[in-house]
């Protein structure tokens, strides 16, 4: 299966591309907007960088940056939270901020 077919077929992909270009967007801008939307609406996808914010298994919250991954699709980006087995609740972790991603750890003060 070629790339066009993997992305939904020629008509679908061409229509998306034309709409994006007509509105002056680049693929990088669309990617950034999708991440911004996920952060605002507490949506997590494979590859998202997250921070543990609650105690897990009786341990203190992790300071390290973790990655959401999905073992069912074999999209493993790094160590972290496996969304395919329903790890905890979305309240146990949150999206890392740009500053935390740059630092590679949680920046807020531990409580």
PDB file of N, CA and C in Angstrom:
ATOM      1  N   UNK A   1       0.851  -1.171   0.000  1.00  0.00           N
ATOM      2  CA  UNK A   1       0.000   0.000   0.000  1.00  0.00           C
ATOM      3  C   UNK A   1       0.904   1.244   0.000  1.00  0.00           C
ATOM      4  N   UNK A   2       0.667   2.141  -0.930  1.00  0.00           N
ATOM      5  CA  UNK A   2       1.504   3.332  -1.018  1.00  0.00           C
ATOM      6  C   UNK A   2       1.030   4.404  -0.030  1.00  0.00           C
ATOM      7  N   UNK A   3       1.789   5.470   0.076  1.00  0.00           N
ATOM      8  CA  UNK A   3       1.504   6.541   1.038  1.00  0.00           C
ATOM      9  C   UNK A   3       0.130   7.155   0.829  1.00  0.00           C
ATOM     10  N   UNK A   4      -0.237   7.425  -0.405  1.00  0.00           N
ATOM     11  CA  UNK A   4      -1.543   8.036  -0.700  1.00  0.00           C
ATOM     12  C   UNK A   4      -2.667   7.140  -0.188  1.00  0.00           C
ATOM     13  N   UNK A   5      -2.563   5.846  -0.438  1.00  0.00           N
ATOM     14  CA  UNK A   5      -3.584   4.904   0.024  1.00  0.00           C
ATOM     15  C   UNK A   5      -3.610   4.813   1.544  1.00  0.00           C
ATOM     16  N   UNK A   6      -2.435   4.853   2.162  1.00  0.00           N
ATOM     17  CA  UNK A   6      -2.353   4.790   3.624  1.00  0.00           C
ATOM     18  C   UNK A   6      -3.011   6.007   4.280  1.00  0.00           C
ATOM     19  N   UNK A   7      -3.015   7.125   3.582  1.00  0.00           N
ATOM     20  CA  UNK A   7      -3.559   8.368   4.141  1.00  0.00           C
ATOM     21  C   UNK A   7      -5.009   8.620   3.725  1.00  0.00           C
ATOM     22  N   UNK A   8      -5.685   7.610   3.201  1.00  0.00           N
ATOM     23  CA  UNK A   8      -7.110   7.735   2.924  1.00  0.00           C
ATOM     24  C   UNK A   8      -7.490   7.854   1.471  1.00  0.00           C
ATOM     25  N   UNK A   9      -6.539   7.770   0.584  1.00  0.00           N
ATOM     26  CA  UNK A   9      -6.830   7.853  -0.843  1.00  0.00           C
ATOM     27  C   UNK A   9      -6.559   9.238  -1.405  1.00  0.00           C
ATOM     28  N   UNK A  10      -6.431   9.286  -2.724  1.00  0.00           N
ATOM     29  CA  UNK A  10      -6.046  10.514  -3.411  1.00  0.00           C
ATOM     30  C   UNK A  10      -7.042  11.643  -3.168  1.00  0.00           C
ATOM     31  N   UNK A  11      -8.329  11.396  -3.373  1.00  0.00           N
ATOM     32  CA  UNK A  11      -9.324  12.463  -3.236  1.00  0.00           C
ATOM     33  C   UNK A  11      -9.340  13.042  -1.830  1.00  0.00           C
ATOM     34  N   UNK A  12      -9.292  12.171  -0.828  1.00  0.00           N
ATOM     35  CA  UNK A  12      -9.298  12.634   0.559  1.00  0.00           C
ATOM     36  C   UNK A  12      -8.076  13.496   0.851  1.00  0.00           C
ATOM     37  N   UNK A  13      -6.900  12.976   0.521  1.00  0.00           N
ATOM     38  CA  UNK A  13      -5.658  13.675   0.823  1.00  0.00           C
ATOM     39  C   UNK A  13      -5.517  14.959   0.009  1.00  0.00           C
ATOM     40  N   UNK A  14      -5.886  14.922  -1.264  1.00  0.00           N
ATOM     41  CA  UNK A  14      -5.792  16.102  -2.110  1.00  0.00           C
ATOM     42  C   UNK A  14      -6.742  17.193  -1.615  1.00  0.00           C
ATOM     43  N   UNK A  15      -7.944  16.803  -1.204  1.00  0.00           N
ATOM     44  CA  UNK A  15      -8.895  17.779  -0.666  1.00  0.00           C
ATOM     45  C   UNK A  15      -8.387  18.423   0.604  1.00  0.00           C
ATOM     46  N   UNK A  16      -7.824  17.609   1.504  1.00  0.00           N
ATOM     47  CA  UNK A  16      -7.253  18.144   2.736  1.00  0.00           C
ATOM     48  C   UNK A  16      -6.115  19.112   2.419  1.00  0.00           C
ATOM     49  N   UNK A  17      -5.228  18.703   1.524  1.00  0.00           N
ATOM     50  CA  UNK A  17      -4.087  19.540   1.164  1.00  0.00           C
ATOM     51  C   UNK A  17      -4.543  20.868   0.569  1.00  0.00           C
ATOM     52  N   UNK A  18      -5.494  20.840  -0.338  1.00  0.00           N
ATOM     53  CA  UNK A  18      -5.978  22.073  -0.968  1.00  0.00           C
ATOM     54  C   UNK A  18      -6.634  23.001   0.048  1.00  0.00           C
ATOM     55  N   UNK A  19      -7.414  22.434   0.989  1.00  0.00           N
ATOM     56  CA  UNK A  19      -8.039  23.269   2.025  1.00  0.00           C
ATOM     57  C   UNK A  19      -6.984  23.900   2.923  1.00  0.00           C
ATOM     58  N   UNK A  20      -5.969  23.134   3.288  1.00  0.00           N
ATOM     59  CA  UNK A  20      -4.916  23.654   4.152  1.00  0.00           C
ATOM     60  C   UNK A  20      -4.152  24.784   3.464  1.00  0.00           C
ATOM     61  N   UNK A  21      -3.774  24.571   2.216  1.00  0.00           N
ATOM     62  CA  UNK A  21      -3.036  25.584   1.461  1.00  0.00           C
ATOM     63  C   UNK A  21      -3.900  26.827   1.245  1.00  0.00           C
ATOM     64  N   UNK A  22      -5.182  26.632   0.946  1.00  0.00           N
ATOM     65  CA  UNK A  22      -6.084  27.768   0.715  1.00  0.00           C
ATOM     66  C   UNK A  22      -6.211  28.646   1.947  1.00  0.00           C
ATOM     67  N   UNK A  23      -6.056  28.036   3.113  1.00  0.00           N
ATOM     68  CA  UNK A  23      -6.134  28.803   4.361  1.00  0.00           C
ATOM     69  C   UNK A  23      -4.749  29.252   4.837  1.00  0.00           C
ATOM     70  N   UNK A  24      -3.730  28.993   4.027  1.00  0.00           N
ATOM     71  CA  UNK A  24      -2.384  29.470   4.331  1.00  0.00           C
ATOM     72  C   UNK A  24      -1.628  28.648   5.362  1.00  0.00           C
ATOM     73  N   UNK A  25      -2.029  27.383   5.582  1.00  0.00           N
ATOM     74  CA  UNK A  25      -1.371  26.558   6.587  1.00  0.00           C
ATOM     75  C   UNK A  25      -0.301  25.671   5.978  1.00  0.00           C
ATOM     76  N   UNK A  26       0.718  25.395   6.797  1.00  0.00           N
ATOM     77  CA  UNK A  26       1.738  24.407   6.439  1.00  0.00           C
ATOM     78  C   UNK A  26       1.472  23.151   7.264  1.00  0.00           C
ATOM     79  N   UNK A  27       2.088  22.050   6.895  1.00  0.00           N
ATOM     80  CA  UNK A  27       1.918  20.821   7.659  1.00  0.00           C
ATOM     81  C   UNK A  27       2.447  20.976   9.083  1.00  0.00           C
ATOM     82  N   UNK A  28       3.523  21.735   9.252  1.00  0.00           N
ATOM     83  CA  UNK A  28       4.060  21.983  10.587  1.00  0.00           C
ATOM     84  C   UNK A  28       3.047  22.733  11.439  1.00  0.00           C
ATOM     85  N   UNK A  29       2.394  23.734  10.862  1.00  0.00           N
ATOM     86  CA  UNK A  29       1.380  24.483  11.611  1.00  0.00           C
ATOM     87  C   UNK A  29       0.202  23.597  11.991  1.00  0.00           C
ATOM     88  N   UNK A  30      -0.195  22.712  11.089  1.00  0.00           N
ATOM     89  CA  UNK A  30      -1.313  21.810  11.378  1.00  0.00           C
ATOM     90  C   UNK A  30      -0.924  20.865  12.509  1.00  0.00           C
ATOM     91  N   UNK A  31       0.291  20.342  12.471  1.00  0.00           N
ATOM     92  CA  UNK A  31       0.775  19.455  13.535  1.00  0.00           C
ATOM     93  C   UNK A  31       0.768  20.181  14.878  1.00  0.00           C
ATOM     94  N   UNK A  32       1.242  21.415  14.898  1.00  0.00           N
ATOM     95  CA  UNK A  32       1.259  22.206  16.133  1.00  0.00           C
ATOM     96  C   UNK A  32      -0.150  22.487  16.644  1.00  0.00           C
ATOM     97  N   UNK A  33      -1.075  22.764  15.744  1.00  0.00           N
ATOM     98  CA  UNK A  33      -2.462  23.032  16.139  1.00  0.00           C
ATOM     99  C   UNK A  33      -3.138  21.775  16.687  1.00  0.00           C
ATOM    100  N   UNK A  34      -2.826  20.617  16.103  1.00  0.00           N
ATOM    101  CA  UNK A  34      -3.384  19.366  16.618  1.00  0.00           C
ATOM    102  C   UNK A  34      -2.898  19.100  18.042  1.00  0.00           C
ATOM    103  N   UNK A  35      -1.606  19.347  18.311  1.00  0.00           N
ATOM    104  CA  UNK A  35      -1.075  19.179  19.664  1.00  0.00           C
ATOM    105  C   UNK A  35      -1.728  20.168  20.622  1.00  0.00           C
ATOM    106  N   UNK A  36      -1.859  21.403  20.197  1.00  0.00           N
ATOM    107  CA  UNK A  36      -2.508  22.424  21.020  1.00  0.00           C
ATOM    108  C   UNK A  36      -3.937  21.993  21.373  1.00  0.00           C
ATOM    109  N   UNK A  37      -4.669  21.464  20.421  1.00  0.00           N
ATOM    110  CA  UNK A  37      -6.038  21.000  20.636  1.00  0.00           C
ATOM    111  C   UNK A  37      -6.062  19.840  21.629  1.00  0.00           C
ATOM    112  N   UNK A  38      -5.128  18.871  21.452  1.00  0.00           N
ATOM    113  CA  UNK A  38      -5.066  17.739  22.388  1.00  0.00           C
ATOM    114  C   UNK A  38      -4.774  18.216  23.796  1.00  0.00           C
ATOM    115  N   UNK A  39      -3.870  19.173  23.933  1.00  0.00           N
ATOM    116  CA  UNK A  39      -3.551  19.707  25.262  1.00  0.00           C
ATOM    117  C   UNK A  39      -4.778  20.380  25.887  1.00  0.00           C
ATOM    118  N   UNK A  40      -5.510  21.161  25.112  1.00  0.00           N
ATOM    119  CA  UNK A  40      -6.682  21.874  25.623  1.00  0.00           C
ATOM    120  C   UNK A  40      -7.805  20.932  26.019  1.00  0.00           C
ATOM    121  N   UNK A  41      -7.927  19.807  25.325  1.00  0.00           N
ATOM    122  CA  UNK A  41      -9.064  18.912  25.541  1.00  0.00           C
ATOM    123  C   UNK A  41      -8.682  17.598  26.220  1.00  0.00           C
ATOM    124  N   UNK A  42      -7.474  17.542  26.777  1.00  0.00           N
ATOM    125  CA  UNK A  42      -7.028  16.372  27.537  1.00  0.00           C
ATOM    126  C   UNK A  42      -7.130  15.091  26.714  1.00  0.00           C
ATOM    127  N   UNK A  43      -6.660  15.155  25.474  1.00  0.00           N
ATOM    128  CA  UNK A  43      -6.644  14.013  24.566  1.00  0.00           C
ATOM    129  C   UNK A  43      -5.193  13.553  24.448  1.00  0.00           C
ATOM    130  N   UNK A  44      -4.976  12.249  24.573  1.00  0.00           N
ATOM    131  CA  UNK A  44      -3.622  11.708  24.519  1.00  0.00           C
ATOM    132  C   UNK A  44      -3.515  10.723  23.371  1.00  0.00           C
ATOM    133  N   UNK A  45      -2.442  10.853  22.604  1.00  0.00           N
ATOM    134  CA  UNK A  45      -2.174   9.956  21.488  1.00  0.00           C
ATOM    135  C   UNK A  45      -0.766   9.408  21.605  1.00  0.00           C
ATOM    136  N   UNK A  46      -0.548   8.306  20.916  1.00  0.00           N
ATOM    137  CA  UNK A  46       0.783   7.718  20.895  1.00  0.00           C
ATOM    138  C   UNK A  46       1.795   8.763  20.453  1.00  0.00           C
ATOM    139  N   UNK A  47       2.877   8.876  21.196  1.00  0.00           N
ATOM    140  CA  UNK A  47       3.932   9.829  20.876  1.00  0.00           C
ATOM    141  C   UNK A  47       3.863  11.114  21.670  1.00  0.00           C
ATOM    142  N   UNK A  48       2.726  11.376  22.331  1.00  0.00           N
ATOM    143  CA  UNK A  48       2.617  12.590  23.143  1.00  0.00           C
ATOM    144  C   UNK A  48       3.532  12.479  24.357  1.00  0.00           C
ATOM    145  N   UNK A  49       4.145  13.586  24.727  1.00  0.00           N
ATOM    146  CA  UNK A  49       5.001  13.643  25.898  1.00  0.00           C
ATOM    147  C   UNK A  49       4.149  14.080  27.083  1.00  0.00           C
ATOM    148  N   UNK A  50       4.241  13.335  28.180  1.00  0.00           N
ATOM    149  CA  UNK A  50       3.394  13.586  29.340  1.00  0.00           C
ATOM    150  C   UNK A  50       4.211  13.608  30.620  1.00  0.00           C
ATOM    151  N   UNK A  51       3.589  14.145  31.658  1.00  0.00           N
ATOM    152  CA  UNK A  51       4.156  14.196  32.999  1.00  0.00           C
ATOM    153  C   UNK A  51       3.185  13.500  33.938  1.00  0.00           C
ATOM    154  N   UNK A  52       3.686  12.626  34.811  1.00  0.00           N
ATOM    155  CA  UNK A  52       2.858  11.991  35.838  1.00  0.00           C
ATOM    156  C   UNK A  52       2.603  13.032  36.928  1.00  0.00           C
ATOM    157  N   UNK A  53       1.348  13.189  37.325  1.00  0.00           N
ATOM    158  CA  UNK A  53       1.021  14.218  38.324  1.00  0.00           C
ATOM    159  C   UNK A  53       0.408  13.651  39.597  1.00  0.00           C
ATOM    160  N   UNK A  54       0.118  12.357  39.638  1.00  0.00           N
ATOM    161  CA  UNK A  54      -0.432  11.745  40.844  1.00  0.00           C
ATOM    162  C   UNK A  54       0.431  10.566  41.246  1.00  0.00           C
ATOM    163  N   UNK A  55       0.290  10.181  42.504  1.00  0.00           N
ATOM    164  CA  UNK A  55       1.005   8.991  42.946  1.00  0.00           C
ATOM    165  C   UNK A  55       0.509   7.784  42.161  1.00  0.00           C
ATOM    166  N   UNK A  56       1.459   6.973  41.745  1.00  0.00           N
ATOM    167  CA  UNK A  56       1.146   5.756  41.008  1.00  0.00           C
ATOM    168  C   UNK A  56       1.802   4.602  41.743  1.00  0.00           C
ATOM    169  N   UNK A  57       1.028   3.592  42.090  1.00  0.00           N
ATOM    170  CA  UNK A  57       1.537   2.422  42.798  1.00  0.00           C
ATOM    171  C   UNK A  57       2.253   2.799  44.096  1.00  0.00           C
ATOM    172  N   UNK A  58       1.758   3.834  44.767  1.00  0.00           N
ATOM    173  CA  UNK A  58       2.306   4.218  46.059  1.00  0.00           C
ATOM    174  C   UNK A  58       3.608   4.990  45.993  1.00  0.00           C
ATOM    175  N   UNK A  59       4.066   5.276  44.803  1.00  0.00           N
ATOM    176  CA  UNK A  59       5.321   6.015  44.638  1.00  0.00           C
ATOM    177  C   UNK A  59       5.028   7.497  44.469  1.00  0.00           C
ATOM    178  N   UNK A  60       6.048   8.319  44.655  1.00  0.00           N
ATOM    179  CA  UNK A  60       5.902   9.751  44.385  1.00  0.00           C
ATOM    180  C   UNK A  60       5.726   9.953  42.889  1.00  0.00           C
ATOM    181  N   UNK A  61       5.100  11.046  42.485  1.00  0.00           N
ATOM    182  CA  UNK A  61       4.975  11.329  41.040  1.00  0.00           C
ATOM    183  C   UNK A  61       6.354  11.394  40.380  1.00  0.00           C
ATOM    184  N   UNK A  62       6.400  10.941  39.166  1.00  0.00           N
ATOM    185  CA  UNK A  62       7.653  10.961  38.422  1.00  0.00           C
ATOM    186  C   UNK A  62       7.978  12.376  37.985  1.00  0.00           C
ATOM    187  N   UNK A  63       9.242  12.723  38.073  1.00  0.00           N
ATOM    188  CA  UNK A  63       9.697  14.013  37.553  1.00  0.00           C
ATOM    189  C   UNK A  63      10.072  13.901  36.083  1.00  0.00           C
ATOM    190  N   UNK A  64      10.365  12.687  35.663  1.00  0.00           N
ATOM    191  CA  UNK A  64      10.846  12.477  34.296  1.00  0.00           C
ATOM    192  C   UNK A  64       9.728  12.641  33.287  1.00  0.00           C
ATOM    193  N   UNK A  65      10.125  13.046  32.108  1.00  0.00           N
ATOM    194  CA  UNK A  65       9.218  13.107  30.973  1.00  0.00           C
ATOM    195  C   UNK A  65       8.940  11.682  30.523  1.00  0.00           C
ATOM    196  N   UNK A  66       7.675  11.369  30.272  1.00  0.00           N
ATOM    197  CA  UNK A  66       7.281  10.052  29.778  1.00  0.00           C
ATOM    198  C   UNK A  66       6.636  10.232  28.410  1.00  0.00           C
ATOM    199  N   UNK A  67       6.437   9.146  27.729  1.00  0.00           N
ATOM    200  CA  UNK A  67       5.812   9.188  26.416  1.00  0.00           C
ATOM    201  C   UNK A  67       4.602   8.280  26.411  1.00  0.00           C
ATOM    202  N   UNK A  68       3.526   8.743  25.841  1.00  0.00           N
ATOM    203  CA  UNK A  68       2.369   7.890  25.634  1.00  0.00           C
ATOM    204  C   UNK A  68       2.687   6.986  24.453  1.00  0.00           C
ATOM    205  N   UNK A  69       2.403   5.706  24.604  1.00  0.00           N
ATOM    206  CA  UNK A  69       2.585   4.806  23.480  1.00  0.00           C
ATOM    207  C   UNK A  69       1.437   3.822  23.450  1.00  0.00           C
ATOM    208  N   UNK A  70       1.309   3.106  22.373  1.00  0.00           N
ATOM    209  CA  UNK A  70       0.215   2.163  22.209  1.00  0.00           C
ATOM    210  C   UNK A  70       0.781   0.850  21.701  1.00  0.00           C
ATOM    211  N   UNK A  71       0.833  -0.135  22.576  1.00  0.00           N
ATOM    212  CA  UNK A  71       1.421  -1.424  22.216  1.00  0.00           C
ATOM    213  C   UNK A  71       0.589  -2.158  21.178  1.00  0.00           C
ATOM    214  N   UNK A  72      -0.715  -1.908  21.123  1.00  0.00           N
ATOM    215  CA  UNK A  72      -1.570  -2.598  20.154  1.00  0.00           C
ATOM    216  C   UNK A  72      -1.191  -2.244  18.729  1.00  0.00           C
ATOM    217  N   UNK A  73      -0.786  -1.003  18.507  1.00  0.00           N
ATOM    218  CA  UNK A  73      -0.409  -0.594  17.157  1.00  0.00           C
ATOM    219  C   UNK A  73       1.103  -0.667  16.958  1.00  0.00           C
ATOM    220  N   UNK A  74       1.809  -1.109  17.978  1.00  0.00           N
ATOM    221  CA  UNK A  74       3.274  -1.191  17.950  1.00  0.00           C
ATOM    222  C   UNK A  74       3.911   0.169  17.704  1.00  0.00           C
ATOM    223  N   UNK A  75       3.199   1.226  18.056  1.00  0.00           N
ATOM    224  CA  UNK A  75       3.738   2.578  17.934  1.00  0.00           C
ATOM    225  C   UNK A  75       4.352   2.937  19.279  1.00  0.00           C
ATOM    226  N   UNK A  76       5.534   2.415  19.534  1.00  0.00           N
ATOM    227  CA  UNK A  76       6.203   2.650  20.804  1.00  0.00           C
ATOM    228  C   UNK A  76       7.244   3.734  20.578  1.00  0.00           C
ATOM    229  N   UNK A  77       7.018   4.876  21.231  1.00  0.00           N
ATOM    230  CA  UNK A  77       7.890   6.022  21.028  1.00  0.00           C
ATOM    231  C   UNK A  77       8.933   6.098  22.135  1.00  0.00           C
ATOM    232  N   UNK A  78       8.632   5.576  23.277  1.00  0.00           N
ATOM    233  CA  UNK A  78       9.554   5.620  24.402  1.00  0.00           C
ATOM    234  C   UNK A  78       8.913   4.964  25.597  1.00  0.00           C
ATOM    235  N   UNK A  79       9.561   5.046  26.726  1.00  0.00           N
ATOM    236  CA  UNK A  79       8.975   4.471  27.935  1.00  0.00           C
ATOM    237  C   UNK A  79       7.872   5.374  28.431  1.00  0.00           C
ATOM    238  N   UNK A  80       6.928   4.828  29.143  1.00  0.00           N
ATOM    239  CA  UNK A  80       5.885   5.677  29.677  1.00  0.00           C
ATOM    240  C   UNK A  80       4.567   4.980  29.856  1.00  0.00           C
ATOM    241  N   UNK A  81       3.531   5.577  29.378  1.00  0.00           N
ATOM    242  CA  UNK A  81       2.174   5.155  29.642  1.00  0.00           C
ATOM    243  C   UNK A  81       1.618   4.422  28.430  1.00  0.00           C
ATOM    244  N   UNK A  82       1.159   3.209  28.654  1.00  0.00           N
ATOM    245  CA  UNK A  82       0.583   2.430  27.566  1.00  0.00           C
ATOM    246  C   UNK A  82      -0.916   2.686  27.520  1.00  0.00           C
ATOM    247  N   UNK A  83      -1.373   3.489  26.577  1.00  0.00           N
ATOM    248  CA  UNK A  83      -2.789   3.823  26.510  1.00  0.00           C
ATOM    249  C   UNK A  83      -3.623   2.646  26.052  1.00  0.00           C
ATOM    250  N   UNK A  84      -3.002   1.581  25.572  1.00  0.00           N
ATOM    251  CA  UNK A  84      -3.766   0.436  25.090  1.00  0.00           C
ATOM    252  C   UNK A  84      -4.285  -0.420  26.236  1.00  0.00           C
ATOM    253  N   UNK A  85      -3.749  -0.266  27.428  1.00  0.00           N
ATOM    254  CA  UNK A  85      -4.216  -1.056  28.567  1.00  0.00           C
ATOM    255  C   UNK A  85      -4.889  -0.179  29.611  1.00  0.00           C
ATOM    256  N   UNK A  86      -5.201   1.046  29.265  1.00  0.00           N
ATOM    257  CA  UNK A  86      -5.949   1.915  30.163  1.00  0.00           C
ATOM    258  C   UNK A  86      -5.202   2.265  31.426  1.00  0.00           C
ATOM    259  N   UNK A  87      -3.979   2.709  31.307  1.00  0.00           N
ATOM    260  CA  UNK A  87      -3.153   3.053  32.451  1.00  0.00           C
ATOM    261  C   UNK A  87      -3.792   4.171  33.251  1.00  0.00           C
ATOM    262  N   UNK A  88      -4.269   3.842  34.455  1.00  0.00           N
ATOM    263  CA  UNK A  88      -4.817   4.859  35.341  1.00  0.00           C
ATOM    264  C   UNK A  88      -5.923   5.651  34.680  1.00  0.00           C
ATOM    265  N   UNK A  89      -6.007   6.890  35.026  1.00  0.00           N
ATOM    266  CA  UNK A  89      -6.976   7.780  34.402  1.00  0.00           C
ATOM    267  C   UNK A  89      -6.212   8.944  33.800  1.00  0.00           C
ATOM    268  N   UNK A  90      -6.899   9.695  32.957  1.00  0.00           N
ATOM    269  CA  UNK A  90      -6.221  10.843  32.348  1.00  0.00           C
ATOM    270  C   UNK A  90      -5.861  11.876  33.408  1.00  0.00           C
ATOM    271  N   UNK A  91      -6.429  11.757  34.624  1.00  0.00           N
ATOM    272  CA  UNK A  91      -6.091  12.685  35.695  1.00  0.00           C
ATOM    273  C   UNK A  91      -4.760  12.332  36.344  1.00  0.00           C
ATOM    274  N   UNK A  92      -4.219  11.141  36.042  1.00  0.00           N
ATOM    275  CA  UNK A  92      -2.948  10.729  36.613  1.00  0.00           C
ATOM    276  C   UNK A  92      -1.769  11.336  35.863  1.00  0.00           C
ATOM    277  N   UNK A  93      -2.008  11.864  34.693  1.00  0.00           N
ATOM    278  CA  UNK A  93      -0.944  12.460  33.902  1.00  0.00           C
ATOM    279  C   UNK A  93      -1.515  13.602  33.079  1.00  0.00           C
ATOM    280  N   UNK A  94      -0.613  14.431  32.555  1.00  0.00           N
ATOM    281  CA  UNK A  94      -1.015  15.571  31.737  1.00  0.00           C
ATOM    282  C   UNK A  94       0.025  15.769  30.652  1.00  0.00           C
ATOM    283  N   UNK A  95      -0.364  16.522  29.634  1.00  0.00           N
ATOM    284  CA  UNK A  95       0.597  16.852  28.580  1.00  0.00           C
ATOM    285  C   UNK A  95       1.734  17.680  29.164  1.00  0.00           C
ATOM    286  N   UNK A  96       2.943  17.387  28.727  1.00  0.00           N
ATOM    287  CA  UNK A  96       4.090  18.197  29.112  1.00  0.00           C
ATOM    288  C   UNK A  96       4.026  19.527  28.360  1.00  0.00           C
ATOM    289  N   UNK A  97       4.464  20.577  29.016  1.00  0.00           N
ATOM    290  CA  UNK A  97       4.531  21.880  28.356  1.00  0.00           C
ATOM    291  C   UNK A  97       5.761  21.913  27.449  1.00  0.00           C
ATOM    292  N   UNK A  98       5.823  22.899  26.570  1.00  0.00           N
ATOM    293  CA  UNK A  98       6.998  23.049  25.700  1.00  0.00           C
ATOM    294  C   UNK A  98       8.270  23.209  26.535  1.00  0.00           C
ATOM    295  N   UNK A  99       8.165  23.943  27.640  1.00  0.00           N
ATOM    296  CA  UNK A  99       9.324  24.167  28.507  1.00  0.00           C
ATOM    297  C   UNK A  99       9.777  22.864  29.163  1.00  0.00           C
ATOM    298  N   UNK A 100       8.813  22.039  29.590  1.00  0.00           N
ATOM    299  CA  UNK A 100       9.155  20.749  30.195  1.00  0.00           C
ATOM    300  C   UNK A 100       9.763  19.809  29.167  1.00  0.00           C
ATOM    301  N   UNK A 101       9.267  19.838  27.952  1.00  0.00           N
ATOM    302  CA  UNK A 101       9.831  19.009  26.894  1.00  0.00           C
ATOM    303  C   UNK A 101      11.281  19.409  26.648  1.00  0.00           C
ATOM    304  N   UNK A 102      11.534  20.698  26.621  1.00  0.00           N
ATOM    305  CA  UNK A 102      12.907  21.182  26.414  1.00  0.00           C
ATOM    306  C   UNK A 102      13.819  20.753  27.566  1.00  0.00           C
ATOM    307  N   UNK A 103      13.300  20.835  28.815  1.00  0.00           N
ATOM    308  CA  UNK A 103      14.091  20.473  29.987  1.00  0.00           C
ATOM    309  C   UNK A 103      14.162  18.956  30.186  1.00  0.00           C
ATOM    310  N   UNK A 104      13.191  18.237  29.639  1.00  0.00           N
ATOM    311  CA  UNK A 104      13.164  16.779  29.797  1.00  0.00           C
ATOM    312  C   UNK A 104      12.627  16.319  31.137  1.00  0.00           C
ATOM    313  N   UNK A 105      11.922  17.212  31.858  1.00  0.00           N
ATOM    314  CA  UNK A 105      11.365  16.839  33.160  1.00  0.00           C
ATOM    315  C   UNK A 105      10.281  17.823  33.576  1.00  0.00           C
ATOM    316  N   UNK A 106       9.575  17.471  34.641  1.00  0.00           N
ATOM    317  CA  UNK A 106       8.549  18.355  35.185  1.00  0.00           C
ATOM    318  C   UNK A 106       9.226  19.568  35.828  1.00  0.00           C
ATOM    319  N   UNK A 107       8.659  20.741  35.621  1.00  0.00           N
ATOM    320  CA  UNK A 107       9.248  21.967  36.151  1.00  0.00           C
ATOM    321  C   UNK A 107       8.494  22.518  37.357  1.00  0.00           C
ATOM    322  N   UNK A 108       7.251  22.057  37.573  1.00  0.00           N
ATOM    323  CA  UNK A 108       6.491  22.565  38.708  1.00  0.00           C
ATOM    324  C   UNK A 108       7.080  22.037  40.011  1.00  0.00           C
ATOM    325  N   UNK A 109       6.777  22.722  41.105  1.00  0.00           N
ATOM    326  CA  UNK A 109       7.268  22.318  42.410  1.00  0.00           C
ATOM    327  C   UNK A 109       6.469  21.116  42.888  1.00  0.00           C
ATOM    328  N   UNK A 110       7.173  20.086  43.383  1.00  0.00           N
ATOM    329  CA  UNK A 110       6.474  18.918  43.933  1.00  0.00           C
ATOM    330  C   UNK A 110       5.652  19.323  45.136  1.00  0.00           C
ATOM    331  N   UNK A 111       4.448  18.745  45.247  1.00  0.00           N
ATOM    332  CA  UNK A 111       3.591  19.054  46.387  1.00  0.00           C
ATOM    333  C   UNK A 111       3.523  17.872  47.315  1.00  0.00           C
TER     334      UNK A 111
END
